CSV table of C-alpha atoms and ligand atoms in Angstrom, one decimal:
chain,number,residue,atom,x,y,z
A,25,UNK,CA,0.0,0.0,0.0
A,26,UNK,CA,1.4,3.4,-1.0
A,27,UNK,CA,0.8,6.5,0.9
A,28,UNK,CA,1.7,9.9,-0.4
A,29,UNK,CA,2.2,12.3,2.5
A,30,UNK,CA,2.0,15.9,1.5
A,31,UNK,CA,1.8,19.0,3.8
A,32,UNK,CA,-0.1,21.8,2.2
A,33,UNK,CA,0.5,25.2,3.8
A,34,UNK,CA,-3.1,26.0,3.8
A,35,UNK,CA,-5.7,23.4,4.8
A,36,UNK,CA,-9.1,24.3,3.6
A,37,UNK,CA,-11.0,21.1,3.6
A,38,UNK,CA,-14.8,21.6,3.4
A,39,UNK,CA,-16.9,18.9,5.0
A,40,UNK,CA,-20.7,18.6,5.2
A,41,UNK,CA,-21.7,18.6,8.9
A,42,UNK,CA,-25.0,16.7,9.4
A,43,UNK,CA,-25.5,18.5,12.6
A,44,UNK,CA,-25.5,22.0,11.0
A,45,UNK,CA,-26.7,20.7,7.6
A,46,UNK,CA,-24.1,22.7,5.8
A,47,UNK,CA,-20.5,22.4,4.5
A,48,UNK,CA,-18.0,23.8,6.9
A,49,UNK,CA,-14.3,24.3,6.9
A,50,UNK,CA,-12.6,21.5,8.8
A,51,UNK,CA,-10.8,23.0,11.8
A,52,UNK,CA,-9.2,20.2,13.9
A,53,UNK,CA,-9.2,20.5,17.7
A,54,UNK,CA,-5.4,19.9,17.7
A,55,UNK,CA,-3.4,21.2,14.7
A,56,UNK,CA,-2.7,18.5,12.0
A,57,UNK,CA,-4.6,15.8,13.9
A,58,UNK,CA,-7.9,14.2,13.4
A,59,UNK,CA,-9.7,12.1,16.0
A,60,UNK,CA,-12.6,10.2,14.5
A,61,UNK,CA,-15.1,7.6,15.8
A,62,UNK,CA,-17.2,5.5,13.5
A,63,UNK,CA,-20.0,3.2,14.7
A,64,UNK,CA,-19.1,-0.3,13.9
A,65,UNK,CA,-21.1,-3.5,13.4
A,66,UNK,CA,-23.3,-5.5,15.7
A,67,UNK,CA,-21.6,-8.8,15.2
A,68,UNK,CA,-23.8,-11.8,14.7
A,69,UNK,CA,-23.8,-12.5,10.9
A,70,UNK,CA,-21.8,-11.7,7.8
A,71,UNK,CA,-21.4,-8.1,6.8
A,72,UNK,CA,-23.9,-6.9,4.1
A,73,UNK,CA,-23.4,-4.4,1.3
A,74,UNK,CA,-24.5,-1.5,3.4
A,75,UNK,CA,-21.7,-2.3,5.9
A,76,UNK,CA,-19.3,-2.4,3.0
A,77,UNK,CA,-20.4,1.0,1.8
A,78,UNK,CA,-19.9,2.6,5.2
A,79,UNK,CA,-16.5,0.9,5.6
A,80,UNK,CA,-15.3,2.1,2.2
A,81,UNK,CA,-16.6,5.6,2.7
A,82,UNK,CA,-14.9,6.2,6.0
A,83,UNK,CA,-11.7,4.5,4.8
A,84,UNK,CA,-11.6,6.9,1.9
A,85,UNK,CA,-12.1,9.8,4.3
A,86,UNK,CA,-9.3,8.5,6.6
A,87,UNK,CA,-6.9,8.1,3.6
A,88,UNK,CA,-7.6,11.6,2.3
A,89,UNK,CA,-6.8,13.0,5.8
A,90,UNK,CA,-3.6,11.0,5.9
A,91,UNK,CA,-2.6,12.0,2.3
A,92,UNK,CA,-3.3,15.7,3.4
A,93,UNK,CA,-0.8,15.4,6.2
A,94,UNK,CA,-3.0,14.8,9.2
A,95,UNK,CA,-2.2,12.4,11.9
A,96,UNK,CA,-5.4,10.4,12.2
A,97,UNK,CA,-6.8,8.3,15.1
A,98,UNK,CA,-9.5,6.1,13.7
A,99,UNK,CA,-11.7,4.3,16.2
A,100,UNK,CA,-14.4,1.9,15.2
A,101,UNK,CA,-16.2,-0.2,17.8
A,102,UNK,CA,-17.5,-3.7,17.8
A,103,UNK,CA,-20.9,-4.3,19.4
A,104,UNK,CA,-20.5,-7.7,20.9
A,105,UNK,CA,-23.6,-7.8,23.2
A,106,UNK,CA,-27.1,-7.2,22.1
A,107,UNK,CA,-30.5,-9.0,21.7
A,108,UNK,CA,-29.8,-10.2,18.2
A,109,UNK,CA,-26.4,-11.6,19.3
A,110,UNK,CA,-27.9,-13.4,22.3
A,111,UNK,CA,-30.7,-14.9,20.2
A,112,UNK,CA,-28.4,-16.0,17.4
A,113,UNK,CA,-25.9,-17.6,19.8
A,114,UNK,CA,-28.7,-19.5,21.5
A,115,UNK,CA,-30.1,-20.6,18.1
A,116,UNK,CA,-26.7,-21.9,17.1
A,117,UNK,CA,-26.2,-23.4,20.6
A,118,UNK,CA,-22.8,-21.7,21.0
A,119,UNK,CA,-21.4,-19.1,23.3
A,120,UNK,CA,-21.7,-15.4,22.5
A,121,UNK,CA,-17.9,-15.1,22.4
A,122,UNK,CA,-17.6,-17.9,19.9
A,123,UNK,CA,-20.2,-16.3,17.7
A,124,UNK,CA,-18.8,-12.8,17.9
A,125,UNK,CA,-15.2,-13.9,17.5
A,126,UNK,CA,-16.0,-15.9,14.4
A,127,UNK,CA,-18.0,-13.1,12.7
A,128,UNK,CA,-15.4,-10.5,13.7
A,129,UNK,CA,-12.8,-12.6,11.8
A,130,UNK,CA,-15.1,-12.9,8.8
A,131,UNK,CA,-15.7,-9.1,8.8
A,132,UNK,CA,-11.9,-8.4,8.9
A,133,UNK,CA,-11.3,-10.9,6.0
A,134,UNK,CA,-14.0,-9.2,3.9
A,135,UNK,CA,-13.0,-5.7,4.6
A,136,UNK,CA,-9.3,-6.5,4.1
A,137,UNK,CA,-10.2,-7.6,0.6
A,138,UNK,CA,-11.9,-4.3,-0.1
A,139,UNK,CA,-8.7,-2.5,0.9
A,140,UNK,CA,-10.2,-1.1,4.0
A,141,UNK,CA,-7.5,-0.2,6.6
A,142,UNK,CA,-8.0,-1.8,10.0
A,143,UNK,CA,-9.1,0.8,12.7
A,144,UNK,CA,-6.3,2.2,14.8
A,145,UNK,CA,-8.4,1.1,17.8
A,146,UNK,CA,-11.3,-1.4,17.6
A,147,UNK,CA,-12.8,-1.5,21.1
A,148,UNK,CA,-15.4,-4.2,22.0
A,149,UNK,CA,-18.4,-3.1,24.0
A,150,UNK,CA,-18.0,-5.9,26.5
A,151,UNK,CA,-14.5,-4.5,27.4
A,152,UNK,CA,-16.0,-1.2,28.4
A,153,UNK,CA,-18.8,-2.2,30.8
A,154,UNK,CA,-17.3,-0.4,33.8
A,155,UNK,CA,-16.9,2.8,31.8
A,156,UNK,CA,-20.6,2.6,30.7
A,157,UNK,CA,-21.7,1.9,34.3
A,158,UNK,CA,-19.8,5.0,35.5
A,159,UNK,CA,-21.4,7.2,32.8
A,160,UNK,CA,-24.8,5.9,33.8
A,161,UNK,CA,-24.1,6.6,37.5
A,162,UNK,CA,-23.1,10.1,36.7
A,163,UNK,CA,-26.2,10.6,34.6
A,164,UNK,CA,-28.4,9.4,37.5
A,165,UNK,CA,-26.6,11.7,39.9
A,166,UNK,CA,-27.2,14.7,37.5
A,167,UNK,CA,-30.9,13.7,37.3
A,168,UNK,CA,-30.6,12.9,33.6
A,169,UNK,CA,-31.4,9.2,34.2
A,170,UNK,CA,-33.5,7.1,36.6
A,171,UNK,CA,-33.8,3.6,37.7
A,172,UNK,CA,-37.3,2.4,36.8
A,173,UNK,CA,-39.5,0.0,38.6
A,174,UNK,CA,-38.7,-2.9,36.3
A,175,UNK,CA,-35.0,-2.6,36.9
A,176,UNK,CA,-34.0,-0.8,33.7
A,177,UNK,CA,-32.3,2.6,33.8
A,178,UNK,CA,-33.7,5.2,31.4
A,179,UNK,CA,-32.4,8.5,30.0
A,180,UNK,CA,-34.8,11.5,30.5
A,181,UNK,CA,-35.0,12.8,27.0
A,182,UNK,CA,-37.0,15.9,27.9
A,183,UNK,CA,-34.4,17.0,30.3
A,184,UNK,CA,-31.8,17.4,27.5
A,185,UNK,CA,-32.7,20.8,26.0
A,186,UNK,CA,-31.1,20.2,22.6
A,187,UNK,CA,-32.6,16.8,22.0
A,188,UNK,CA,-33.5,16.3,18.3
A,189,UNK,CA,-31.1,18.9,16.9
A,190,UNK,CA,-29.0,16.3,14.9
A,191,UNK,CA,-32.0,14.7,13.2
A,192,UNK,CA,-34.1,17.8,13.0
A,193,UNK,CA,-36.9,16.3,15.0
A,194,UNK,CA,-39.0,18.1,17.6
A,195,UNK,CA,-40.0,16.5,20.8
A,196,UNK,CA,-43.7,16.8,19.8
A,197,UNK,CA,-43.0,15.0,16.5
A,198,UNK,CA,-41.2,12.3,18.4
A,199,UNK,CA,-44.0,11.9,20.9
A,200,UNK,CA,-46.5,11.1,18.2
A,201,UNK,CA,-44.2,8.5,16.9
A,202,UNK,CA,-43.7,6.9,20.3
A,203,UNK,CA,-47.4,6.6,21.2
A,204,UNK,CA,-47.5,3.0,20.0
A,205,UNK,CA,-45.0,2.0,22.6
A,206,UNK,CA,-46.6,0.8,25.8
A,207,UNK,CA,-44.0,0.6,28.5
A,208,UNK,CA,-45.4,1.3,31.9
A,209,UNK,CA,-41.9,1.5,33.5
A,210,UNK,CA,-40.8,4.6,31.6
A,211,UNK,CA,-41.7,8.0,33.1
A,212,UNK,CA,-42.0,9.4,29.6
A,213,UNK,CA,-42.5,7.3,26.3
A,214,UNK,CA,-39.5,9.3,24.8
A,215,UNK,CA,-37.0,8.0,27.4
A,216,UNK,CA,-34.6,5.4,26.1
A,217,UNK,CA,-32.8,2.6,27.9
A,218,UNK,CA,-29.2,3.0,29.3
A,219,UNK,CA,-29.2,-0.3,31.3
A,220,UNK,CA,-31.4,-3.3,30.8
A,221,UNK,CA,-32.1,-5.5,33.8
A,222,UNK,CA,-31.1,-9.2,33.2
A,223,UNK,CA,-33.9,-11.6,32.3
A,224,UNK,CA,-33.6,-15.2,33.1
A,225,UNK,CA,-30.9,-17.1,31.2
A,226,UNK,CA,-29.4,-13.8,29.8
A,227,UNK,CA,-25.8,-12.8,30.2
A,228,UNK,CA,-25.4,-10.1,32.8
A,229,UNK,CA,-22.9,-7.8,34.6
A,230,UNK,CA,-23.3,-6.7,38.2
A,231,UNK,CA,-23.9,-3.0,38.6
A,232,UNK,CA,-25.1,-0.5,41.2
A,233,UNK,CA,-28.5,-0.7,39.5
A,234,UNK,CA,-28.6,-4.5,39.6
A,235,UNK,CA,-27.6,-7.3,37.3
A,236,UNK,CA,-28.0,-6.4,33.6
A,237,UNK,CA,-26.3,-5.2,30.4
A,238,UNK,CA,-25.9,-1.9,28.7
A,239,UNK,CA,-28.2,-0.4,26.1
A,240,UNK,CA,-26.7,0.1,22.7
A,241,UNK,CA,-26.4,3.9,22.7
A,242,UNK,CA,-24.4,4.1,25.9
A,243,UNK,CA,-21.7,1.8,24.4
A,244,UNK,CA,-20.5,4.3,21.8
A,245,UNK,CA,-20.6,7.2,24.2
A,246,UNK,CA,-18.5,5.4,26.7
A,247,UNK,CA,-15.9,4.1,24.2
A,248,UNK,CA,-15.6,7.3,22.2
A,249,UNK,CA,-15.1,9.5,25.3
A,250,UNK,CA,-12.6,7.1,26.8
A,251,UNK,CA,-10.5,6.7,23.7
A,252,UNK,CA,-10.8,10.1,22.1
A,253,UNK,CA,-11.8,12.5,24.9
A,254,UNK,CA,-15.1,14.3,25.8
A,255,UNK,CA,-14.8,16.5,22.7
A,256,UNK,CA,-13.3,15.1,19.5
A,257,UNK,CA,-13.3,16.0,15.8
A,258,UNK,CA,-15.5,13.7,13.7
A,259,UNK,CA,-18.2,11.2,14.5
A,260,UNK,CA,-19.4,9.1,11.6
A,261,UNK,CA,-21.8,6.3,10.6
A,262,UNK,CA,-24.5,5.3,8.2
A,263,UNK,CA,-27.5,7.6,7.7
A,264,UNK,CA,-29.7,5.1,9.4
A,265,UNK,CA,-27.9,5.8,12.7
A,266,UNK,CA,-28.6,9.5,12.8
A,267,UNK,CA,-31.8,8.8,14.7
A,268,UNK,CA,-32.1,7.7,17.4
A,269,UNK,CA,-28.6,6.3,17.9
A,270,UNK,CA,-26.5,9.4,17.3
A,271,UNK,CA,-29.1,11.7,18.8
A,272,UNK,CA,-29.0,9.6,22.0
A,273,UNK,CA,-25.2,9.5,22.0
A,274,UNK,CA,-25.1,13.3,22.0
A,275,UNK,CA,-27.7,13.6,24.8
A,276,UNK,CA,-25.9,11.1,27.1
A,277,UNK,CA,-22.4,12.4,26.4
A,278,UNK,CA,-23.1,16.1,26.6
A,279,UNK,CA,-25.2,15.7,29.7
A,280,UNK,CA,-22.3,13.7,31.3
A,281,UNK,CA,-19.4,15.9,30.2
A,282,UNK,CA,-21.1,19.3,30.0
A,283,UNK,CA,-19.3,20.0,26.7
A,284,UNK,CA,-19.8,19.5,23.0
A,285,UNK,CA,-19.4,15.8,22.0
A,286,UNK,CA,-18.3,15.5,18.4
A,287,UNK,CA,-17.5,18.7,16.5
A,288,UNK,CA,-18.7,17.3,13.2
A,289,UNK,CA,-21.1,14.6,12.2
A,290,UNK,CA,-20.7,12.6,8.9
A,291,UNK,CA,-23.3,10.2,7.6
A,292,UNK,CA,-23.0,8.1,4.4
A,293,UNK,CA,-26.1,7.6,2.3
A,294,UNK,CA,-28.2,4.5,1.8
A,295,UNK,CA,-27.4,1.6,-0.5
A,296,UNK,CA,-30.2,0.4,-2.7
A,297,UNK,CA,-30.3,-2.7,-4.9
A,298,UNK,CA,-31.9,-2.3,-8.4
A,299,UNK,CA,-33.5,1.0,-7.1
A,300,UNK,CA,-35.1,-0.7,-4.1
A,301,UNK,CA,-34.2,-0.8,-0.5
A,302,UNK,CA,-32.1,-3.8,0.2
A,303,UNK,CA,-34.0,-6.1,2.5
A,304,UNK,CA,-34.3,-9.8,3.3
A,305,UNK,CA,-38.1,-9.7,2.6
A,306,UNK,CA,-37.6,-8.4,-0.9
A,307,UNK,CA,-35.2,-11.1,-1.7
A,308,UNK,CA,-32.5,-8.6,-2.8
A,309,UNK,CA,-30.3,-8.9,0.3
A,310,UNK,CA,-26.6,-9.4,-0.4
A,311,UNK,CA,-23.8,-10.3,2.0
A,312,UNK,CA,-20.5,-8.8,1.1
A,313,UNK,CA,-19.1,-12.3,1.0
A,314,UNK,CA,-21.6,-13.4,-1.7
A,315,UNK,CA,-20.8,-10.3,-3.8
A,316,UNK,CA,-17.1,-10.9,-3.5
A,317,UNK,CA,-17.5,-14.4,-4.8
A,318,UNK,CA,-18.8,-12.9,-8.1
A,319,UNK,CA,-17.0,-9.6,-8.3
A,320,UNK,CA,-13.4,-8.4,-7.8
A,321,UNK,CA,-13.1,-6.5,-4.5
A,322,UNK,CA,-11.3,-3.6,-6.2
A,323,UNK,CA,-14.2,-3.3,-8.7
A,324,UNK,CA,-16.7,-3.2,-5.8
A,325,UNK,CA,-14.6,-0.5,-4.2
A,326,UNK,CA,-14.5,1.6,-7.4
A,327,UNK,CA,-18.2,1.1,-7.9
A,328,UNK,CA,-18.9,2.5,-4.4
A,329,UNK,CA,-16.6,5.5,-4.8
A,330,UNK,CA,-18.0,6.5,-8.1
A,331,UNK,CA,-21.0,7.9,-6.2
A,332,UNK,CA,-20.6,10.7,-3.7
A,333,UNK,CA,-20.7,9.3,-0.2
A,334,UNK,CA,-23.8,11.2,0.9
A,335,UNK,CA,-25.9,10.3,-2.1
A,336,UNK,CA,-27.9,7.1,-2.3
A,337,UNK,CA,-26.0,4.3,-4.1
A,338,UNK,CA,-27.7,1.9,-6.4
A,339,UNK,CA,-26.2,-1.6,-6.7
A,340,UNK,CA,-27.1,-3.3,-10.0
A,341,UNK,CA,-25.4,-5.6,-12.5
A,342,UNK,CA,-25.0,-2.7,-14.9
A,343,UNK,CA,-23.2,-0.5,-12.4
A,344,UNK,CA,-20.9,-3.4,-11.4
A,345,UNK,CA,-20.2,-4.1,-15.1
A,346,UNK,CA,-19.4,-0.4,-15.6
A,347,UNK,CA,-17.0,-0.4,-12.7
A,348,UNK,CA,-15.3,-3.5,-14.0
A,349,UNK,CA,-14.9,-2.0,-17.4
A,350,UNK,CA,-13.4,1.2,-15.7
A,351,UNK,CA,-11.0,-0.9,-13.7
A,352,UNK,CA,-10.0,-2.9,-16.8
A,353,UNK,CA,-9.3,0.4,-18.6
A,354,UNK,CA,-7.1,1.7,-15.8
A,355,UNK,CA,-5.1,-1.5,-15.5
A,356,UNK,CA,-4.8,-2.0,-19.2
A,357,UNK,CA,-3.3,1.6,-19.5
A,358,UNK,CA,-0.8,0.7,-16.8
A,359,UNK,CA,0.2,-2.7,-18.1
A,360,UNK,CA,3.1,-1.5,-20.3
A,361,UNK,CA,4.7,0.2,-17.2
A,362,UNK,CA,4.1,-2.7,-14.8
A,363,UNK,CA,7.7,-3.6,-14.5
A,364,UNK,CA,9.2,-0.1,-14.7
A,365,UNK,CA,7.5,1.6,-11.8
A,366,UNK,CA,8.6,1.2,-8.2
A,367,UNK,CA,5.4,2.0,-6.3
A,368,UNK,CA,7.3,2.8,-3.1
A,369,UNK,CA,9.1,5.7,-4.8
A,370,UNK,CA,6.1,7.4,-6.3
A,371,UNK,CA,5.6,11.0,-5.1
A,372,UNK,CA,2.8,13.2,-6.4
A,373,UNK,CA,3.6,16.5,-8.0
A,374,UNK,CA,0.9,18.6,-6.4
A,375,UNK,CA,1.6,21.4,-8.8
A,376,UNK,CA,0.4,19.3,-11.7
A,377,UNK,CA,-2.8,20.8,-12.8
A,378,UNK,CA,-4.6,17.4,-12.7
A,379,UNK,CA,-3.4,16.7,-9.2
A,380,UNK,CA,-4.6,20.2,-8.2
A,381,UNK,CA,-8.1,19.3,-9.6
A,382,UNK,CA,-8.0,16.0,-7.7
A,383,UNK,CA,-7.2,17.8,-4.5
A,384,UNK,CA,-9.9,20.5,-5.0
A,385,UNK,CA,-12.5,17.7,-5.6
A,386,UNK,CA,-11.5,15.7,-2.5
A,387,UNK,CA,-11.3,18.9,-0.3
A,388,UNK,CA,-14.9,19.7,-1.4
A,389,UNK,CA,-16.6,17.2,1.0
A,390,UNK,CA,-14.7,14.2,-0.5
A,391,UNK,CA,-16.1,14.4,-4.0
A,392,UNK,CA,-14.7,11.0,-5.1
A,393,UNK,CA,-16.9,11.1,-8.2
A,394,UNK,CA,-15.1,14.2,-9.5
A,395,UNK,CA,-11.7,13.0,-8.3
A,396,UNK,CA,-12.2,9.7,-10.2
A,397,UNK,CA,-13.1,11.7,-13.3
A,398,UNK,CA,-9.5,13.2,-13.0
A,399,UNK,CA,-8.1,9.7,-12.6
A,400,UNK,CA,-9.8,8.5,-15.8
A,401,UNK,CA,-8.7,11.7,-17.6
A,402,UNK,CA,-5.0,10.9,-16.7
A,403,UNK,CA,-5.7,7.3,-17.9
A,404,UNK,CA,-6.8,8.6,-21.3
A,405,UNK,CA,-3.8,10.9,-21.6
A,406,UNK,CA,-1.5,8.0,-20.7
A,407,UNK,CA,-3.0,5.9,-23.5
A,408,UNK,CA,-2.2,8.7,-25.9
A,409,UNK,CA,1.2,9.8,-24.6
A,410,UNK,CA,2.7,6.6,-23.2
A,411,UNK,CA,4.4,8.9,-20.7
A,412,UNK,CA,5.7,7.3,-17.5
A,413,UNK,CA,5.0,10.5,-15.6
A,414,UNK,CA,1.3,10.1,-16.3
A,415,UNK,CA,1.5,6.4,-15.2
A,416,UNK,CA,3.0,7.4,-11.9
A,417,UNK,CA,0.5,10.2,-11.3
A,418,UNK,CA,-2.3,7.8,-12.1
A,419,UNK,CA,-1.0,5.2,-9.6
A,420,UNK,CA,-0.3,7.9,-7.0
A,421,UNK,CA,-3.7,9.5,-7.1
A,422,UNK,CA,-5.7,6.2,-7.5
A,423,UNK,CA,-3.8,4.7,-4.5
A,424,UNK,CA,-5.1,7.6,-2.3
A,425,UNK,CA,-8.6,6.2,-3.1
A,426,UNK,CA,-7.4,2.7,-2.3
A,427,UNK,CA,-7.5,1.5,-6.0
A,428,UNK,CA,-4.9,0.4,-8.5
A,429,UNK,CA,-3.0,-1.3,-5.8
A,430,UNK,CA,-2.1,-4.5,-7.7
A,431,UNK,CA,0.1,-5.6,-10.6
A,432,UNK,CA,-2.0,-5.0,-13.7
A,433,UNK,CA,-1.4,-8.5,-15.0
A,434,UNK,CA,-2.7,-10.0,-11.8
A,435,UNK,CA,-5.9,-8.0,-12.2
A,436,UNK,CA,-6.3,-8.5,-15.9
A,437,UNK,CA,-5.7,-12.2,-16.0
A,438,UNK,CA,-7.4,-13.3,-12.8
A,439,UNK,CA,-10.2,-15.9,-13.1
A,440,UNK,CA,-8.9,-17.4,-16.4
A,441,UNK,CA,-10.1,-21.0,-16.8
A,442,UNK,CA,-7.2,-21.9,-19.0
A,443,UNK,CA,-3.6,-22.2,-17.6
A,444,UNK,CA,-1.4,-19.3,-18.7
A,445,UNK,CA,1.2,-21.6,-20.2
A,446,UNK,CA,-1.6,-23.1,-22.5
A,447,UNK,CA,-2.7,-19.6,-23.5
A,448,UNK,CA,0.9,-18.5,-24.2
A,449,UNK,CA,1.4,-21.7,-26.3
A,450,UNK,CA,-1.7,-20.8,-28.4
A,451,UNK,CA,-0.4,-17.2,-28.8
A,452,UNK,CA,2.8,-18.6,-30.3
A,453,UNK,CA,0.8,-21.1,-32.5
A,454,UNK,CA,-1.3,-18.2,-33.8
A,455,UNK,CA,1.8,-16.1,-34.5
A,456,UNK,CA,3.3,-18.9,-36.5
A,457,UNK,CA,0.1,-19.4,-38.4
A,458,UNK,CA,0.0,-15.7,-39.3
A,459,UNK,CA,3.6,-15.9,-40.5
A,460,UNK,CA,2.7,-18.8,-42.7
A,461,UNK,CA,-0.3,-16.8,-43.9
A,462,UNK,CA,-2.8,-19.4,-42.4
A,463,UNK,CA,-5.2,-16.7,-41.3
A,464,UNK,CA,-8.0,-19.1,-40.9
A,465,UNK,CA,-6.1,-21.0,-38.2
A,466,UNK,CA,-4.9,-17.8,-36.6
A,467,UNK,CA,-8.5,-16.5,-36.4
A,468,UNK,CA,-9.8,-19.8,-35.1
A,469,UNK,CA,-7.3,-19.7,-32.3
A,470,UNK,CA,-8.4,-16.2,-31.4
A,471,UNK,CA,-12.1,-17.2,-31.5
A,472,UNK,CA,-11.6,-20.3,-29.5
A,473,UNK,CA,-9.8,-18.4,-26.8
A,474,UNK,CA,-12.5,-15.8,-26.8
A,475,UNK,CA,-15.1,-18.6,-26.3
A,476,UNK,CA,-13.1,-19.5,-23.2
A,477,UNK,CA,-13.2,-15.9,-21.9
A,478,UNK,CA,-9.7,-15.0,-23.1
A,479,UNK,CA,-9.2,-11.8,-25.1
A,480,UNK,CA,-6.0,-11.4,-27.2
A,481,UNK,CA,-4.6,-7.9,-27.6
A,482,UNK,CA,-2.1,-7.3,-30.3
A,483,UNK,CA,0.3,-4.5,-29.4
A,484,UNK,CA,3.5,-3.0,-30.8
A,485,UNK,CA,5.4,-5.2,-28.3
A,486,UNK,CA,3.6,-8.4,-29.2
A,487,UNK,CA,0.4,-10.1,-28.2
A,488,UNK,CA,-0.9,-10.1,-24.6
A,489,UNK,CA,-4.0,-11.5,-23.1
A,490,UNK,CA,-6.6,-10.7,-20.5
A,491,UNK,CA,-9.7,-12.4,-18.9
A,492,UNK,CA,-13.0,-11.2,-20.4
B,508,ZN,ZN1,-22.5,4.0,17.7
């Protein structure tokens, strides 16, 4: 993996803040550093395509900060205790730890393939129970929370003046939505749970409020403030987490710390499949693992980065085919230079007008769609000029986005059903046929290979091949 570290004198990155609903200049709390917290997965199954989008989006954000000279602390948690986890472990007749360890490993394997860098810190909720208990105790002391008759501890939503600011919801609006819920133990239907009392046969931890386990929202608050401080730069996650999860995180953390929680909130857009919401009931639900069996991981990454991170992303065969064609174009352009470029020695000339446009696009709320446009423009120029400077710039900029990280031949020939020696032998046979003017045989060899998914490409330096 190549990283190009550049220090610009003036940092003027603009990022859309979901909290203020506008683009803002990014001003870090500490100069040249970024502390960011991303909500991770609840681990009880394989990651799905929506998880993959979130992972790729925030990996791209992290890489751009690094390329821009920031020192980044990237924290992404693992939720390893929750109703779904408890139920699944019991269905499988296995322990919770065995279930969560197994699927954490699968998640790492899948995200590694997508070129997603592992978090600097990946805390597990169950390692932070004492922290959560201490935050809940403080909230009770400050009268922001109460122990209900049923043994649960709830947060008093109405007590927190700014509740609803992130999601733009008023308390009255919320109240209407909550009417369906009949829970006698809450003082107010809007209140949410901080600590759930243990039911029979459920895992539990001892606490001053009795045996139980934490609610989901308190996990992230406790881990984020312990690892990044009461006030940190960026909190991110999928758009679906904006309400109530992130709203509740703000309420808990700010009531506890009496200071602003995250300075900036980033949310990635939804992922649809064939223009419909992805759901198991619609039969269009894909795990990342299934998708990676059919599609190259780098193609999936390119497909996801072609759309701006806040826009909805539509997964379809056509869009995947487009991304594959794009990736093939990039690697084909690089192929002649494969052996002449030492990736570790690539530096980007940020005075190059194309590099400047790439930077402007990325500094404008991570506009990967425009930045990729610049990458493809360089690819076209490389095809015309054959200039190694263009090849290096192409690799350098694409690597910032986490693509074009492999040897072109490896990408272009992967998945071939014929052995490469056999293909090379047929290329020689075709060449001999051409020399002896047996064009019928030469053409037959080409067509037979094509039928096996192998495309021959005649270049000035001889014939090469790639997988269709
Ligand atoms: Zn969270």
